PDB file of C-alpha atoms in Angstrom:
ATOM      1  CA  UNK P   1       4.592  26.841  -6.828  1.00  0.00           C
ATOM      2  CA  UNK P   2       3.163  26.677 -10.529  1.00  0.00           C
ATOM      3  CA  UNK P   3       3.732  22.708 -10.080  1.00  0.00           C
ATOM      4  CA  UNK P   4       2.118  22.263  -7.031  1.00  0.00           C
ATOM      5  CA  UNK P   5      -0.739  23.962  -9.044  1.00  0.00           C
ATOM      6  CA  UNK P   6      -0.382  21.431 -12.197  1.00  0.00           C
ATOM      7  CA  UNK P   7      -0.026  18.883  -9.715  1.00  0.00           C
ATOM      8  CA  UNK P   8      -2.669  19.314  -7.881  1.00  0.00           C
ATOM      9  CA  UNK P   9      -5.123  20.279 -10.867  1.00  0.00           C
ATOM     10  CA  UNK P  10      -4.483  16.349 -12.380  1.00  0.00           C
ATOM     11  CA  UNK P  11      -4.598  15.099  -9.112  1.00  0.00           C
ATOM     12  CA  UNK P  12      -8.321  16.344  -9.115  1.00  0.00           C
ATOM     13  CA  UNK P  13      -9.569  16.081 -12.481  1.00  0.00           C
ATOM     14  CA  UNK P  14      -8.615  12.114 -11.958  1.00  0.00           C
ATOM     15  CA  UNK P  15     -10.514  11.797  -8.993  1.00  0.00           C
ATOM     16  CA  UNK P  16     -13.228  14.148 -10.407  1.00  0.00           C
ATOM     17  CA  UNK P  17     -13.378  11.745 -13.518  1.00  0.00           C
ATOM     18  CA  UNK P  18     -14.043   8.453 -10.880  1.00  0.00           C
ATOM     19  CA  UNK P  19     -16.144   9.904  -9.133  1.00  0.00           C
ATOM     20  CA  UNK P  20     -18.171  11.089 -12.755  1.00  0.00           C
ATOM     21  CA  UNK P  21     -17.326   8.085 -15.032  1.00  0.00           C
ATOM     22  CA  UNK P  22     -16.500   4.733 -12.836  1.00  0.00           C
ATOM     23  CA  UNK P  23     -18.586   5.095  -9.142  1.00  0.00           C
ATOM     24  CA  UNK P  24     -21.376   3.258  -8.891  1.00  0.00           C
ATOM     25  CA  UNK P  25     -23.964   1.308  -6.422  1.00  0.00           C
ATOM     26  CA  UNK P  26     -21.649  -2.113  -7.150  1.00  0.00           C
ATOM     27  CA  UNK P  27     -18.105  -0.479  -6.924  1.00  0.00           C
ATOM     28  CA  UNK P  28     -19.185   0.932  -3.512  1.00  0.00           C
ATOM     29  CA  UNK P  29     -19.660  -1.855  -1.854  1.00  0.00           C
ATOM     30  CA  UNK P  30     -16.644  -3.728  -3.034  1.00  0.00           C
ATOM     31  CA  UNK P  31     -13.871  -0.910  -3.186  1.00  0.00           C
ATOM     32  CA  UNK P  32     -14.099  -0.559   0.841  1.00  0.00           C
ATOM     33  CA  UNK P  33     -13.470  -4.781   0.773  1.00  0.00           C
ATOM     34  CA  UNK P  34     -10.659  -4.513  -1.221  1.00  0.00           C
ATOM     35  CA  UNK P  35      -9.342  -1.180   0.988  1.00  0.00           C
ATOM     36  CA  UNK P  36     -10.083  -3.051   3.624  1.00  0.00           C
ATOM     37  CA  UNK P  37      -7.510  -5.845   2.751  1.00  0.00           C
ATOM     38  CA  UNK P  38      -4.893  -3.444   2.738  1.00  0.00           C
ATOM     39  CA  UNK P  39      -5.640  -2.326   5.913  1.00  0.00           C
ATOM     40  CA  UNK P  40      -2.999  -2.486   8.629  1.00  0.00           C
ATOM     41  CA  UNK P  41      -1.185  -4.880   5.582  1.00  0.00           C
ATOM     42  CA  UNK P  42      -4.021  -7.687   6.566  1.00  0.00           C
ATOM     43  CA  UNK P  43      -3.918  -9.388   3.580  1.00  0.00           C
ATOM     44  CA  UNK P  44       0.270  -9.409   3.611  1.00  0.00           C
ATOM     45  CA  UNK P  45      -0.023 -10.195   7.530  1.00  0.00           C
ATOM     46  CA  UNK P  46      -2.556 -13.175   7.053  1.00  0.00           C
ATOM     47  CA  UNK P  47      -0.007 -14.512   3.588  1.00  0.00           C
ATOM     48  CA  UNK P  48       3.079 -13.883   6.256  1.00  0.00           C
ATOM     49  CA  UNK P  49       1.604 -16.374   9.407  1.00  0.00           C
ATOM     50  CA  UNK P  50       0.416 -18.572   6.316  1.00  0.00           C
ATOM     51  CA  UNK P  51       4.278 -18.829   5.058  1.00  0.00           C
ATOM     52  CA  UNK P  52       5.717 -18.639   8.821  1.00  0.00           C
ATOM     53  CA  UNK P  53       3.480 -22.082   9.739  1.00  0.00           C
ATOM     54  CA  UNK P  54       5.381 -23.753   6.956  1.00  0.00           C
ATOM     55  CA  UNK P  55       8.795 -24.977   7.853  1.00  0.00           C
ATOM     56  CA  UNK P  56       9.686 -24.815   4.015  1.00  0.00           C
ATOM     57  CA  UNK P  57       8.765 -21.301   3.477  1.00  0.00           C
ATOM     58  CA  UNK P  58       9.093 -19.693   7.016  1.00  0.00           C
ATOM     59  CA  UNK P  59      12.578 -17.770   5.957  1.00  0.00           C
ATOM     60  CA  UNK P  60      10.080 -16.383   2.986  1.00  0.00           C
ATOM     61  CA  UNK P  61       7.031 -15.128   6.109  1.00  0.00           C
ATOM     62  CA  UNK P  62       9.600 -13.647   7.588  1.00  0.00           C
ATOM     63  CA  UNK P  63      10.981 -11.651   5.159  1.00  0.00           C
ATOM     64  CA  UNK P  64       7.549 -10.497   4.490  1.00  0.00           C
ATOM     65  CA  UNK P  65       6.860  -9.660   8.039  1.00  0.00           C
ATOM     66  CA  UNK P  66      10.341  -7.197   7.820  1.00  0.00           C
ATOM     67  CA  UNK P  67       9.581  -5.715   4.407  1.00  0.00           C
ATOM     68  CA  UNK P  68       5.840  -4.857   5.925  1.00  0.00           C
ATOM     69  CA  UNK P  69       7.726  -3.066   9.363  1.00  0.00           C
ATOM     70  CA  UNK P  70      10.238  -1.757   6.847  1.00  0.00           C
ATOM     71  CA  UNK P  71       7.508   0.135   4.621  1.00  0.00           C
ATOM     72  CA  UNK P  72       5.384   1.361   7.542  1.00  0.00           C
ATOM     73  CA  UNK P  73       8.540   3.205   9.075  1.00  0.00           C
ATOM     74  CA  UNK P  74       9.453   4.866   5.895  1.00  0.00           C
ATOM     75  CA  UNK P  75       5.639   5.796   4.911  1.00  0.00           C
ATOM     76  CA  UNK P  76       3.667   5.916   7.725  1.00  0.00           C
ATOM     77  CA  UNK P  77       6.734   7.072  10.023  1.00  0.00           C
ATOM     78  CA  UNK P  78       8.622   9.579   7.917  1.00  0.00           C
ATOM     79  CA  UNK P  79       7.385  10.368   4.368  1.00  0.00           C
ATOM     80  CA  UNK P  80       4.028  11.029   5.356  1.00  0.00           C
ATOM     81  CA  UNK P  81       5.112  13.428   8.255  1.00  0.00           C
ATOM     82  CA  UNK P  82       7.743  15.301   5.863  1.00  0.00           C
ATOM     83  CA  UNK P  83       5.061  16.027   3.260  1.00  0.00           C
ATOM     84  CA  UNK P  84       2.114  16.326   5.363  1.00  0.00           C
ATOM     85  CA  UNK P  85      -0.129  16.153   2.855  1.00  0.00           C
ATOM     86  CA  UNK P  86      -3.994  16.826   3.820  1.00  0.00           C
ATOM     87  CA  UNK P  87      -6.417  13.712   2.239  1.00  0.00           C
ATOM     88  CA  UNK P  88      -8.999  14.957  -0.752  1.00  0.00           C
ATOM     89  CA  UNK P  89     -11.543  13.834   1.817  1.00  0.00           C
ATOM     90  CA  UNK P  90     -10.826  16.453   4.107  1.00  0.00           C
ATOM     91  CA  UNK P  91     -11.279  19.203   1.771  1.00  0.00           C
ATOM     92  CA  UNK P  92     -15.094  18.339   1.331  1.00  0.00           C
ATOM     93  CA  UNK P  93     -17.416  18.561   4.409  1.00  0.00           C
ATOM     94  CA  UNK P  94     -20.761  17.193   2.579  1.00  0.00           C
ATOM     95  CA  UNK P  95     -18.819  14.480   1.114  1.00  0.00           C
ATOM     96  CA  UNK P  96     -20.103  10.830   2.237  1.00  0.00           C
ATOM     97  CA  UNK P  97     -17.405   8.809   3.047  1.00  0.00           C
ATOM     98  CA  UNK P  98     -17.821   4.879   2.188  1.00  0.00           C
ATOM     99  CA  UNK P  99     -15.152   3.821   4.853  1.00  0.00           C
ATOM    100  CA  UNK P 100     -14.219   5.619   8.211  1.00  0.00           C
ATOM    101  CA  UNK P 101     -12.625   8.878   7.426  1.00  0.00           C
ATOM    102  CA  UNK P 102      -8.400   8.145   8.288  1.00  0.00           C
ATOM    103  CA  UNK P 103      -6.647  10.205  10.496  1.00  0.00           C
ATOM    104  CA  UNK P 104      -3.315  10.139   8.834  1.00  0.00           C
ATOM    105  CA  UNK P 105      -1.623  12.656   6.509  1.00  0.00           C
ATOM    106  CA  UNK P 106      -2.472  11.674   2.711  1.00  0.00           C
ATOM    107  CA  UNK P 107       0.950  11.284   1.051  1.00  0.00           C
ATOM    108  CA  UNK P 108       2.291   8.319   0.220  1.00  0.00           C
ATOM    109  CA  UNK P 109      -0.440   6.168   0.181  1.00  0.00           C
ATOM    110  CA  UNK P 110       0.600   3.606   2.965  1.00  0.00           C
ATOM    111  CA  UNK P 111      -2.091   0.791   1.630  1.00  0.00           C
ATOM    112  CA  UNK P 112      -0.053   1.068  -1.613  1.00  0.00           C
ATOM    113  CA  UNK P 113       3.357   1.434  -0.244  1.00  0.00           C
ATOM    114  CA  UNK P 114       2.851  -1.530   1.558  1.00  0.00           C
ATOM    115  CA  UNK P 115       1.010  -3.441  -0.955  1.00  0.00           C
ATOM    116  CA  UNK P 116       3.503  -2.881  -3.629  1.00  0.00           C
ATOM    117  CA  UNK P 117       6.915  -4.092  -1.377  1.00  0.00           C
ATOM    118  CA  UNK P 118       5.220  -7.071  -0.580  1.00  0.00           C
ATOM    119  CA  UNK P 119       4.143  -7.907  -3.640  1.00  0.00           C
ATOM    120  CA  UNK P 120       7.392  -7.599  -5.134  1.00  0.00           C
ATOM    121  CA  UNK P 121       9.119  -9.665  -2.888  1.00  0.00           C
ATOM    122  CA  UNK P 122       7.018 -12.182  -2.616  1.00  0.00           C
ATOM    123  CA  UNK P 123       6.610 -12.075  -6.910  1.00  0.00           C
ATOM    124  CA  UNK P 124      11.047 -12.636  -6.307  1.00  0.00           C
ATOM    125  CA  UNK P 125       9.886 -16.174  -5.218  1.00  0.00           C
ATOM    126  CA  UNK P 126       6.811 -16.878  -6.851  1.00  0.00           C
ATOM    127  CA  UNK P 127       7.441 -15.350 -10.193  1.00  0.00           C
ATOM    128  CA  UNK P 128       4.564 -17.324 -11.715  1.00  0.00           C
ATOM    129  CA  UNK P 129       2.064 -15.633  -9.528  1.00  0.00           C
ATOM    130  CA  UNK P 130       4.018 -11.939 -10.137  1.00  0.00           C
ATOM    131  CA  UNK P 131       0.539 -10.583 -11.941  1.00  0.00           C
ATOM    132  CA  UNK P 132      -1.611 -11.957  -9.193  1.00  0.00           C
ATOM    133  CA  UNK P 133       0.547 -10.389  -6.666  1.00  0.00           C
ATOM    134  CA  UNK P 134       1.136  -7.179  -8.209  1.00  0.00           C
ATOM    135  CA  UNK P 135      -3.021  -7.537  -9.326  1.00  0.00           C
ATOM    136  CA  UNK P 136      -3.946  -7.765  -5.648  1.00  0.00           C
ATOM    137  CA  UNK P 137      -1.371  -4.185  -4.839  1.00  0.00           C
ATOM    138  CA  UNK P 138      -3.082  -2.717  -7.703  1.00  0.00           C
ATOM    139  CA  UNK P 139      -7.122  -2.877  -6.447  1.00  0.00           C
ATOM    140  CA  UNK P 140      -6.072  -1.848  -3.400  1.00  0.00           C
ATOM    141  CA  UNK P 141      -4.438   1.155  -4.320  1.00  0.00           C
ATOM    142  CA  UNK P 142      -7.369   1.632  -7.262  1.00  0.00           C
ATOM    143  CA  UNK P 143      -9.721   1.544  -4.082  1.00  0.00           C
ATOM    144  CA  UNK P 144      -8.068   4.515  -2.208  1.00  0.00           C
ATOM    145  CA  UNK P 145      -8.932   6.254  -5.218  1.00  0.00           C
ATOM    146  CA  UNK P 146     -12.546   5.589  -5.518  1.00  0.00           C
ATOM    147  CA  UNK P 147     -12.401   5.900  -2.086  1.00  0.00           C
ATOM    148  CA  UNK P 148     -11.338   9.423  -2.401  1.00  0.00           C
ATOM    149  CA  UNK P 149      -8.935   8.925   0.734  1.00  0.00           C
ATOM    150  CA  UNK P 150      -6.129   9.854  -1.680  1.00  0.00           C
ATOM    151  CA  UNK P 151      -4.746  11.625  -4.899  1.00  0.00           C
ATOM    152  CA  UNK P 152      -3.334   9.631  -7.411  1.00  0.00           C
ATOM    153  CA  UNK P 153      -0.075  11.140  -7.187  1.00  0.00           C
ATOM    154  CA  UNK P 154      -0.297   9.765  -3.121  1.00  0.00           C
ATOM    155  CA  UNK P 155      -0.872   6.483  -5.068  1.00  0.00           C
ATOM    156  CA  UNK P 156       2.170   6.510  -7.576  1.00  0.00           C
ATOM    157  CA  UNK P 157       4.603   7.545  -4.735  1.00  0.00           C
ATOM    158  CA  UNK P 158       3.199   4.554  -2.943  1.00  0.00           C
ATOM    159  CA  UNK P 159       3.703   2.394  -5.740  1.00  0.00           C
ATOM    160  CA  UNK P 160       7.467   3.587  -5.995  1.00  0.00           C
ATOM    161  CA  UNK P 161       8.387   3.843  -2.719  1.00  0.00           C
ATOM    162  CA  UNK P 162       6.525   0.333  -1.529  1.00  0.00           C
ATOM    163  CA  UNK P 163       9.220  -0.722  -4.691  1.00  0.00           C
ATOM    164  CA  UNK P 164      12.227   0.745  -3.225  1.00  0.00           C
ATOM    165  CA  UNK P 165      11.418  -0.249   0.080  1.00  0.00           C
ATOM    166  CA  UNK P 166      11.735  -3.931  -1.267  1.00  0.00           C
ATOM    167  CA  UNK P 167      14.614  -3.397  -2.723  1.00  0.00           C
ATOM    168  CA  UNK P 168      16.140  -2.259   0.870  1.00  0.00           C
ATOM    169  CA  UNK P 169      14.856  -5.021   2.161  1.00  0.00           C
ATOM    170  CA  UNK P 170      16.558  -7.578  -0.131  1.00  0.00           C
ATOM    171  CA  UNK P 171      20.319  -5.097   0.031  1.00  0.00           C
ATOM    172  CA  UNK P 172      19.524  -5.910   4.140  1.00  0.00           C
ATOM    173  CA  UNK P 173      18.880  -9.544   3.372  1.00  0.00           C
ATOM    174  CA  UNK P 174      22.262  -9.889   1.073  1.00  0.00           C
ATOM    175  CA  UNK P 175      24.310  -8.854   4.332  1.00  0.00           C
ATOM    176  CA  UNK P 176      23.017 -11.663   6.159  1.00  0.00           C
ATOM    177  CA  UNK P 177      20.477 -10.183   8.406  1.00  0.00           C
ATOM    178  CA  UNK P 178      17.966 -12.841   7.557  1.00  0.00           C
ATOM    179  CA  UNK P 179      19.834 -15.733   9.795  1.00  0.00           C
ATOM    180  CA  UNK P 180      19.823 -13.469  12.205  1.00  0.00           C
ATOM    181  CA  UNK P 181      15.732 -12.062  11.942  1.00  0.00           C
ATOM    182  CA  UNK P 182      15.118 -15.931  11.647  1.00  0.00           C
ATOM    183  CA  UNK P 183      16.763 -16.935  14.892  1.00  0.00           C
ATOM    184  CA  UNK P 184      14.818 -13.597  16.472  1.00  0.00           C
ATOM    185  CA  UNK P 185      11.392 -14.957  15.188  1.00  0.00           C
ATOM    186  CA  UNK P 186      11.706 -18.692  15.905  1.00  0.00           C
ATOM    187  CA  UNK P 187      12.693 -17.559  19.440  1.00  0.00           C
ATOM    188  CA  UNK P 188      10.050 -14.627  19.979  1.00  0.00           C
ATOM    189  CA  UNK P 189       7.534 -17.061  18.735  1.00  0.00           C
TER     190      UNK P 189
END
């Protein structure tokens, strides 16, 4: 129990010292853009039907579009019901929210969990643009912060789980799955 307590203690003197030190009239209006892009994985959805309308990099969409499902189950589906974790907005009834006030338990954070696998497969192909990628996961799990939607430690499982996850998806890939999900795509679409 004493590391619940520790756990919880940094977990709110780092959103205590946002809130204090780094919020202000410019950050709130673009932190809830940048959440915003991690919503429902838009931003990875929008880069996956970019990749998919490209013969040459289709196989690449797809594997996005499987690492995105993949993540979701695991966070959204599981984790987050297991822990049950109740967001730092909750706790606070005069507290003005910037974005709509989720519904969802707070741990992992899912916009990070899902940022963070698809940024790491897609930096597998496109190591050149790895920062940019991982940049993009980054702000938006830097925004649930300021947000105060979630605690940072929400934010570093995301960050390793949304890691792991792409590493399941590529031991799933090596075992030939992806001739397979392609022939299920190009027929479903």
């Amino acid at each position: 129990m004493k590391i619940m307590y520790s756990i919880q203690k940094f977990d709110n003197s780092i959103l205590v010292a946002i809130k204090k030190y780094i919020q202000n009239k410019y950050l709130d209006r673009i932190m809830p853009i940048i959440t915003g892009m991690g919503n429902l994985g838009i931003i990875w959805v929008v880069i996956a039907l970019a990749l998919m309308l490209d013969k040459q990099y289709r196989e690449i969409g797809n594997i996005v579009v499987l690492t995105l499902i993949i993540s979701t189950i695991v966070g959204e589906g599981i984790v987050k019901h297991v822990v049950r974790r109740v967001r730092p907005c909750n706790f606070y009834n005069n507290l003005s929210l910037l974005i709509e006030k989720p519904v969802s338990y707070s741990f992992p954070s899912g916009h990070t969990l899902s940022s963070f696998a698809v940024a790491e497969v897609l930096s597998k192909y496109w190591s050149q643009y790895k920062l940019i990628f991982i940049g993009i996961a980054l702000l938006i799990a830097l925004s649930r912060l300021y947000l105060y939607v979630h605690y940072p430690t929400d934010v570093i499982a995301g960050i390793v789980i949304g890691i792991l996850c792409s590493k399941l998806v590529f031991m799933i890939l090596q075992g030939d799955y992806i001739t397979k999900l392609t022939v299920f795509c190009q027929n479903a679409l």
